[in-house]
Amino acid sequence: MNHTILLRKLKSLGFSTDALNLICSYLSNRTQCVKVNTCISSVASVSCGVPQGSVLGPLLYILFTNDLFCLSDNHNNRIISFADDTSVTVWAENYEDLFLKANVLMEKIHKWLCLNKLSLNINKTKFICYSWISSSGHNASQIVLHFPKCTQQDCTCPTLENVNTYKYLGVIIDHKMSWKPHVDYLLGKLRFCLLIMARLRKVCGLRVLRLIYFSFFQSYMQYCLVVYGNAFQTTLQPLLILQKKCVKLMTNAPFLASSFPIFQSLKLLPFKCLYLFRVLLYVQKHLIDLDVQRSISNRNVQYRQLSRYYTSRGQRCIKYRAIKIMNVLNSEYNILELNRKTLKTKSLEIMSHVTFI
């Protein structure tokens, strides 16, 4: 980050002169060197960037890139960022309009990067065409990052690579939104946990094994479960089988023993119940974004979906399923007022009544 541009942006955001002088003093007159074994390089001054590992570093970066999101109109595209990991989503009715809008937006982003003296890592920047139908019609299309002085005649500007899968924030996203690559990746992680569990059960008690389960197994399984848990049953079935194997290993239960009593004795949530619990937690935080209408009758509370979902794919999205789950919950209490313990209990109660998972 260029210090002059950063201070100018902070001033436009309303920072006082004293605060700007303090930040300027914090960033200026810094030096760095490189040490390899006993060899030390000469000291060089740091004229850009922020100290790595500092508390102010991420905050200053967010403030520096705050105006990047003004390039999105939120109608045909959206820019989402988590720290320094930024994703751009563009949607359209056909591939021709899609790539036209994507190239226009990426050209704006590239100009913004040049004006702010930032560079884009072309090797790490990819694009995926999400589609539930055949995507053979976009093979000839590409996204080009034109340089400011490019005349687009005999253009040698770099192009972004088209991929079918990409790992973003620990989640593998595929172009069909089937979540099968992510589930396969998750199965590899959980099988390693199963190996750890098989070896430690001989020397550890049940209390320690539960801690290992929460640390190594459930932590992987519940990460982003609200999203990939909407995949088809055939995709998720290996995860259910692996979880049952894990709890049977913990208790030395026979291979053909019923797993549900084991879950109850260990006070663990089965996969389906864990999914319901995570969805209810999601609803608590994002109820206002679900586009629903709440109706209260003398008998129960019902939620009505304002948007229409006609396809089976659409009915597997979180916005549709969350409403169905809340209607099955049929609680006389406001879901926003329920604590985590109550939500877990409710998840176990409605597990047998939710048939669409």
PDB file of C-alpha atoms in Angstrom, residues 199-354:
ATOM      1  CA  ARG A 199      -4.976 -45.403  17.462  1.00  0.00           C
ATOM      2  CA  LEU A 200      -5.885 -43.225  20.451  1.00  0.00           C
ATOM      3  CA  ARG A 201      -8.916 -45.220  21.576  1.00  0.00           C
ATOM      4  CA  LYS A 202      -6.540 -47.846  22.996  1.00  0.00           C
ATOM      5  CA  VAL A 203      -4.875 -45.375  25.365  1.00  0.00           C
ATOM      6  CA  CYS A 204      -7.454 -42.600  25.888  1.00  0.00           C
ATOM      7  CA  GLY A 205     -10.745 -42.497  27.741  1.00  0.00           C
ATOM      8  CA  LEU A 206     -14.088 -41.536  26.284  1.00  0.00           C
ATOM      9  CA  ARG A 207     -13.829 -37.952  27.570  1.00  0.00           C
ATOM     10  CA  VAL A 208     -10.567 -37.385  25.687  1.00  0.00           C
ATOM     11  CA  LEU A 209     -11.950 -39.065  22.570  1.00  0.00           C
ATOM     12  CA  ARG A 210     -14.912 -36.642  22.598  1.00  0.00           C
ATOM     13  CA  LEU A 211     -12.484 -33.717  22.709  1.00  0.00           C
ATOM     14  CA  ILE A 212     -10.569 -35.210  19.774  1.00  0.00           C
ATOM     15  CA  TYR A 213     -13.839 -35.698  17.889  1.00  0.00           C
ATOM     16  CA  PHE A 214     -14.829 -32.046  18.344  1.00  0.00           C
ATOM     17  CA  SER A 215     -11.323 -30.793  17.515  1.00  0.00           C
ATOM     18  CA  PHE A 216     -10.501 -32.905  14.452  1.00  0.00           C
ATOM     19  CA  PHE A 217     -13.737 -34.376  13.104  1.00  0.00           C
ATOM     20  CA  GLN A 218     -16.704 -32.105  13.782  1.00  0.00           C
ATOM     21  CA  SER A 219     -14.702 -28.895  13.282  1.00  0.00           C
ATOM     22  CA  TYR A 220     -13.923 -29.959   9.694  1.00  0.00           C
ATOM     23  CA  MET A 221     -17.398 -31.312   9.031  1.00  0.00           C
ATOM     24  CA  GLN A 222     -19.371 -28.285  10.246  1.00  0.00           C
ATOM     25  CA  TYR A 223     -17.237 -25.680   8.458  1.00  0.00           C
ATOM     26  CA  CYS A 224     -19.432 -24.187   5.725  1.00  0.00           C
ATOM     27  CA  LEU A 225     -21.979 -26.974   6.333  1.00  0.00           C
ATOM     28  CA  VAL A 226     -24.840 -24.551   5.684  1.00  0.00           C
ATOM     29  CA  VAL A 227     -23.649 -24.325   2.068  1.00  0.00           C
ATOM     30  CA  TYR A 228     -22.343 -27.749   1.071  1.00  0.00           C
ATOM     31  CA  GLY A 229     -25.007 -29.476   3.203  1.00  0.00           C
ATOM     32  CA  ASN A 230     -27.519 -28.592   0.473  1.00  0.00           C
ATOM     33  CA  ALA A 231     -25.911 -31.055  -1.933  1.00  0.00           C
ATOM     34  CA  PHE A 232     -27.756 -34.157  -3.093  1.00  0.00           C
ATOM     35  CA  GLN A 233     -28.044 -37.108  -0.733  1.00  0.00           C
ATOM     36  CA  THR A 234     -25.813 -39.317  -2.885  1.00  0.00           C
ATOM     37  CA  THR A 235     -23.010 -36.758  -2.547  1.00  0.00           C
ATOM     38  CA  LEU A 236     -23.343 -36.454   1.236  1.00  0.00           C
ATOM     39  CA  GLN A 237     -23.865 -40.161   2.001  1.00  0.00           C
ATOM     40  CA  PRO A 238     -20.117 -40.962   2.418  1.00  0.00           C
ATOM     41  CA  LEU A 239     -19.891 -38.282   5.130  1.00  0.00           C
ATOM     42  CA  LEU A 240     -22.772 -39.857   7.061  1.00  0.00           C
ATOM     43  CA  ILE A 241     -21.135 -43.289   6.847  1.00  0.00           C
ATOM     44  CA  LEU A 242     -17.771 -41.942   7.988  1.00  0.00           C
ATOM     45  CA  GLN A 243     -19.321 -40.145  10.976  1.00  0.00           C
ATOM     46  CA  LYS A 244     -21.070 -43.350  12.075  1.00  0.00           C
ATOM     47  CA  LYS A 245     -17.782 -45.261  11.790  1.00  0.00           C
ATOM     48  CA  CYS A 246     -16.103 -42.643  13.956  1.00  0.00           C
ATOM     49  CA  VAL A 247     -18.570 -42.842  16.847  1.00  0.00           C
ATOM     50  CA  LYS A 248     -18.504 -46.657  16.729  1.00  0.00           C
ATOM     51  CA  LEU A 249     -14.725 -46.564  16.967  1.00  0.00           C
ATOM     52  CA  MET A 250     -14.962 -44.291  20.004  1.00  0.00           C
ATOM     53  CA  THR A 251     -17.219 -46.730  21.878  1.00  0.00           C
ATOM     54  CA  ASN A 252     -15.878 -50.028  20.436  1.00  0.00           C
ATOM     55  CA  ALA A 253     -19.405 -50.756  19.192  1.00  0.00           C
ATOM     56  CA  PRO A 254     -20.030 -53.594  16.695  1.00  0.00           C
ATOM     57  CA  PHE A 255     -19.942 -52.713  13.010  1.00  0.00           C
ATOM     58  CA  LEU A 256     -23.677 -53.453  12.541  1.00  0.00           C
ATOM     59  CA  ALA A 257     -24.798 -51.683  15.728  1.00  0.00           C
ATOM     60  CA  SER A 258     -27.304 -48.865  15.466  1.00  0.00           C
ATOM     61  CA  SER A 259     -25.509 -45.526  15.569  1.00  0.00           C
ATOM     62  CA  PHE A 260     -28.275 -43.253  16.890  1.00  0.00           C
ATOM     63  CA  PRO A 261     -28.160 -44.596  20.501  1.00  0.00           C
ATOM     64  CA  ILE A 262     -24.382 -44.048  20.419  1.00  0.00           C
ATOM     65  CA  PHE A 263     -24.879 -40.422  19.378  1.00  0.00           C
ATOM     66  CA  GLN A 264     -27.322 -39.990  22.239  1.00  0.00           C
ATOM     67  CA  SER A 265     -24.993 -41.532  24.832  1.00  0.00           C
ATOM     68  CA  LEU A 266     -22.040 -39.404  23.670  1.00  0.00           C
ATOM     69  CA  LYS A 267     -24.246 -36.293  23.377  1.00  0.00           C
ATOM     70  CA  LEU A 268     -23.144 -35.756  19.792  1.00  0.00           C
ATOM     71  CA  LEU A 269     -25.210 -34.491  16.876  1.00  0.00           C
ATOM     72  CA  PRO A 270     -25.649 -36.744  13.816  1.00  0.00           C
ATOM     73  CA  PHE A 271     -24.880 -35.168  10.460  1.00  0.00           C
ATOM     74  CA  LYS A 272     -28.493 -34.342   9.647  1.00  0.00           C
ATOM     75  CA  CYS A 273     -29.093 -32.832  13.073  1.00  0.00           C
ATOM     76  CA  LEU A 274     -25.847 -30.884  12.889  1.00  0.00           C
ATOM     77  CA  TYR A 275     -26.957 -29.454   9.553  1.00  0.00           C
ATOM     78  CA  LEU A 276     -30.283 -28.356  11.043  1.00  0.00           C
ATOM     79  CA  PHE A 277     -28.503 -26.770  13.997  1.00  0.00           C
ATOM     80  CA  ARG A 278     -26.115 -24.806  11.761  1.00  0.00           C
ATOM     81  CA  VAL A 279     -29.004 -23.656   9.554  1.00  0.00           C
ATOM     82  CA  LEU A 280     -30.923 -22.384  12.585  1.00  0.00           C
ATOM     83  CA  LEU A 281     -27.824 -20.505  13.748  1.00  0.00           C
ATOM     84  CA  TYR A 282     -27.543 -19.015  10.254  1.00  0.00           C
ATOM     85  CA  VAL A 283     -31.185 -17.941  10.365  1.00  0.00           C
ATOM     86  CA  GLN A 284     -30.614 -16.189  13.691  1.00  0.00           C
ATOM     87  CA  LYS A 285     -27.899 -14.021  12.146  1.00  0.00           C
ATOM     88  CA  HIS A 286     -29.386 -13.492   8.673  1.00  0.00           C
ATOM     89  CA  LEU A 287     -33.156 -13.626   9.091  1.00  0.00           C
ATOM     90  CA  ILE A 288     -33.521 -10.179   7.540  1.00  0.00           C
ATOM     91  CA  ASP A 289     -31.757 -11.401   4.337  1.00  0.00           C
ATOM     92  CA  LEU A 290     -34.024 -14.421   3.760  1.00  0.00           C
ATOM     93  CA  ASP A 291     -36.821 -12.429   2.076  1.00  0.00           C
ATOM     94  CA  VAL A 292     -39.651 -14.001   4.103  1.00  0.00           C
ATOM     95  CA  GLN A 293     -42.994 -12.976   5.492  1.00  0.00           C
ATOM     96  CA  ARG A 294     -44.024 -14.049   8.987  1.00  0.00           C
ATOM     97  CA  SER A 295     -47.670 -14.863   9.666  1.00  0.00           C
ATOM     98  CA  ILE A 296     -49.028 -15.539  13.137  1.00  0.00           C
ATOM     99  CA  SER A 297     -52.238 -17.507  13.635  1.00  0.00           C
ATOM    100  CA  ASN A 298     -53.951 -18.797  16.728  1.00  0.00           C
ATOM    101  CA  ARG A 299     -52.343 -22.220  16.284  1.00  0.00           C
ATOM    102  CA  ASN A 300     -48.775 -21.640  15.103  1.00  0.00           C
ATOM    103  CA  VAL A 301     -46.218 -19.343  13.466  1.00  0.00           C
ATOM    104  CA  GLN A 302     -45.630 -19.766   9.739  1.00  0.00           C
ATOM    105  CA  TYR A 303     -43.051 -18.235   7.415  1.00  0.00           C
ATOM    106  CA  ARG A 304     -43.825 -17.664   3.761  1.00  0.00           C
ATOM    107  CA  GLN A 305     -41.231 -17.467   1.018  1.00  0.00           C
ATOM    108  CA  LEU A 306     -41.656 -14.339  -1.106  1.00  0.00           C
ATOM    109  CA  SER A 307     -39.387 -15.632  -3.909  1.00  0.00           C
ATOM    110  CA  ARG A 308     -40.355 -18.607  -6.096  1.00  0.00           C
ATOM    111  CA  TYR A 309     -38.157 -21.679  -6.567  1.00  0.00           C
ATOM    112  CA  TYR A 310     -39.412 -24.067  -9.251  1.00  0.00           C
ATOM    113  CA  THR A 311     -36.441 -26.357  -9.897  1.00  0.00           C
ATOM    114  CA  SER A 312     -35.044 -29.047  -7.613  1.00  0.00           C
ATOM    115  CA  ARG A 313     -31.685 -27.239  -7.647  1.00  0.00           C
ATOM    116  CA  GLY A 314     -33.305 -24.009  -6.566  1.00  0.00           C
ATOM    117  CA  GLN A 315     -35.194 -25.765  -3.791  1.00  0.00           C
ATOM    118  CA  ARG A 316     -31.899 -27.011  -2.377  1.00  0.00           C
ATOM    119  CA  CYS A 317     -30.551 -23.515  -1.722  1.00  0.00           C
ATOM    120  CA  ILE A 318     -30.245 -22.233   1.830  1.00  0.00           C
ATOM    121  CA  LYS A 319     -32.917 -19.525   1.470  1.00  0.00           C
ATOM    122  CA  TYR A 320     -35.564 -22.069   0.491  1.00  0.00           C
ATOM    123  CA  ARG A 321     -34.551 -24.743   2.974  1.00  0.00           C
ATOM    124  CA  ALA A 322     -34.247 -22.353   5.914  1.00  0.00           C
ATOM    125  CA  ILE A 323     -37.919 -21.398   5.585  1.00  0.00           C
ATOM    126  CA  LYS A 324     -38.972 -25.049   5.378  1.00  0.00           C
ATOM    127  CA  ILE A 325     -36.975 -25.877   8.505  1.00  0.00           C
ATOM    128  CA  MET A 326     -38.439 -22.957  10.447  1.00  0.00           C
ATOM    129  CA  ASN A 327     -41.948 -24.041   9.491  1.00  0.00           C
ATOM    130  CA  VAL A 328     -41.202 -27.594  10.659  1.00  0.00           C
ATOM    131  CA  LEU A 329     -39.854 -26.095  13.887  1.00  0.00           C
ATOM    132  CA  ASN A 330     -43.276 -24.449  14.345  1.00  0.00           C
ATOM    133  CA  SER A 331     -42.073 -22.687  17.481  1.00  0.00           C
ATOM    134  CA  GLU A 332     -44.212 -20.292  19.433  1.00  0.00           C
ATOM    135  CA  TYR A 333     -41.020 -18.508  20.445  1.00  0.00           C
ATOM    136  CA  ASN A 334     -39.108 -16.010  18.370  1.00  0.00           C
ATOM    137  CA  ILE A 335     -36.125 -17.811  16.843  1.00  0.00           C
ATOM    138  CA  LEU A 336     -33.967 -14.755  17.505  1.00  0.00           C
ATOM    139  CA  GLU A 337     -34.460 -15.237  21.244  1.00  0.00           C
ATOM    140  CA  LEU A 338     -33.455 -18.915  21.413  1.00  0.00           C
ATOM    141  CA  ASN A 339     -29.968 -19.766  22.740  1.00  0.00           C
ATOM    142  CA  ARG A 340     -27.600 -22.390  21.302  1.00  0.00           C
ATOM    143  CA  LYS A 341     -28.623 -25.081  23.784  1.00  0.00           C
ATOM    144  CA  THR A 342     -32.304 -24.673  22.920  1.00  0.00           C
ATOM    145  CA  LEU A 343     -31.509 -24.740  19.196  1.00  0.00           C
ATOM    146  CA  LYS A 344     -29.647 -28.032  19.635  1.00  0.00           C
ATOM    147  CA  THR A 345     -32.628 -29.528  21.447  1.00  0.00           C
ATOM    148  CA  LYS A 346     -35.008 -28.272  18.757  1.00  0.00           C
ATOM    149  CA  SER A 347     -32.750 -29.735  16.036  1.00  0.00           C
ATOM    150  CA  LEU A 348     -33.009 -33.183  17.619  1.00  0.00           C
ATOM    151  CA  GLU A 349     -36.794 -32.836  17.969  1.00  0.00           C
ATOM    152  CA  ILE A 350     -37.460 -31.942  14.331  1.00  0.00           C
ATOM    153  CA  MET A 351     -34.810 -34.226  12.773  1.00  0.00           C
ATOM    154  CA  SER A 352     -37.298 -37.025  12.063  1.00  0.00           C
ATOM    155  CA  HIS A 353     -39.850 -34.559  10.630  1.00  0.00           C
ATOM    156  CA  VAL A 354     -37.513 -33.005   8.054  1.00  0.00           C
TER     157      VAL A 354
END
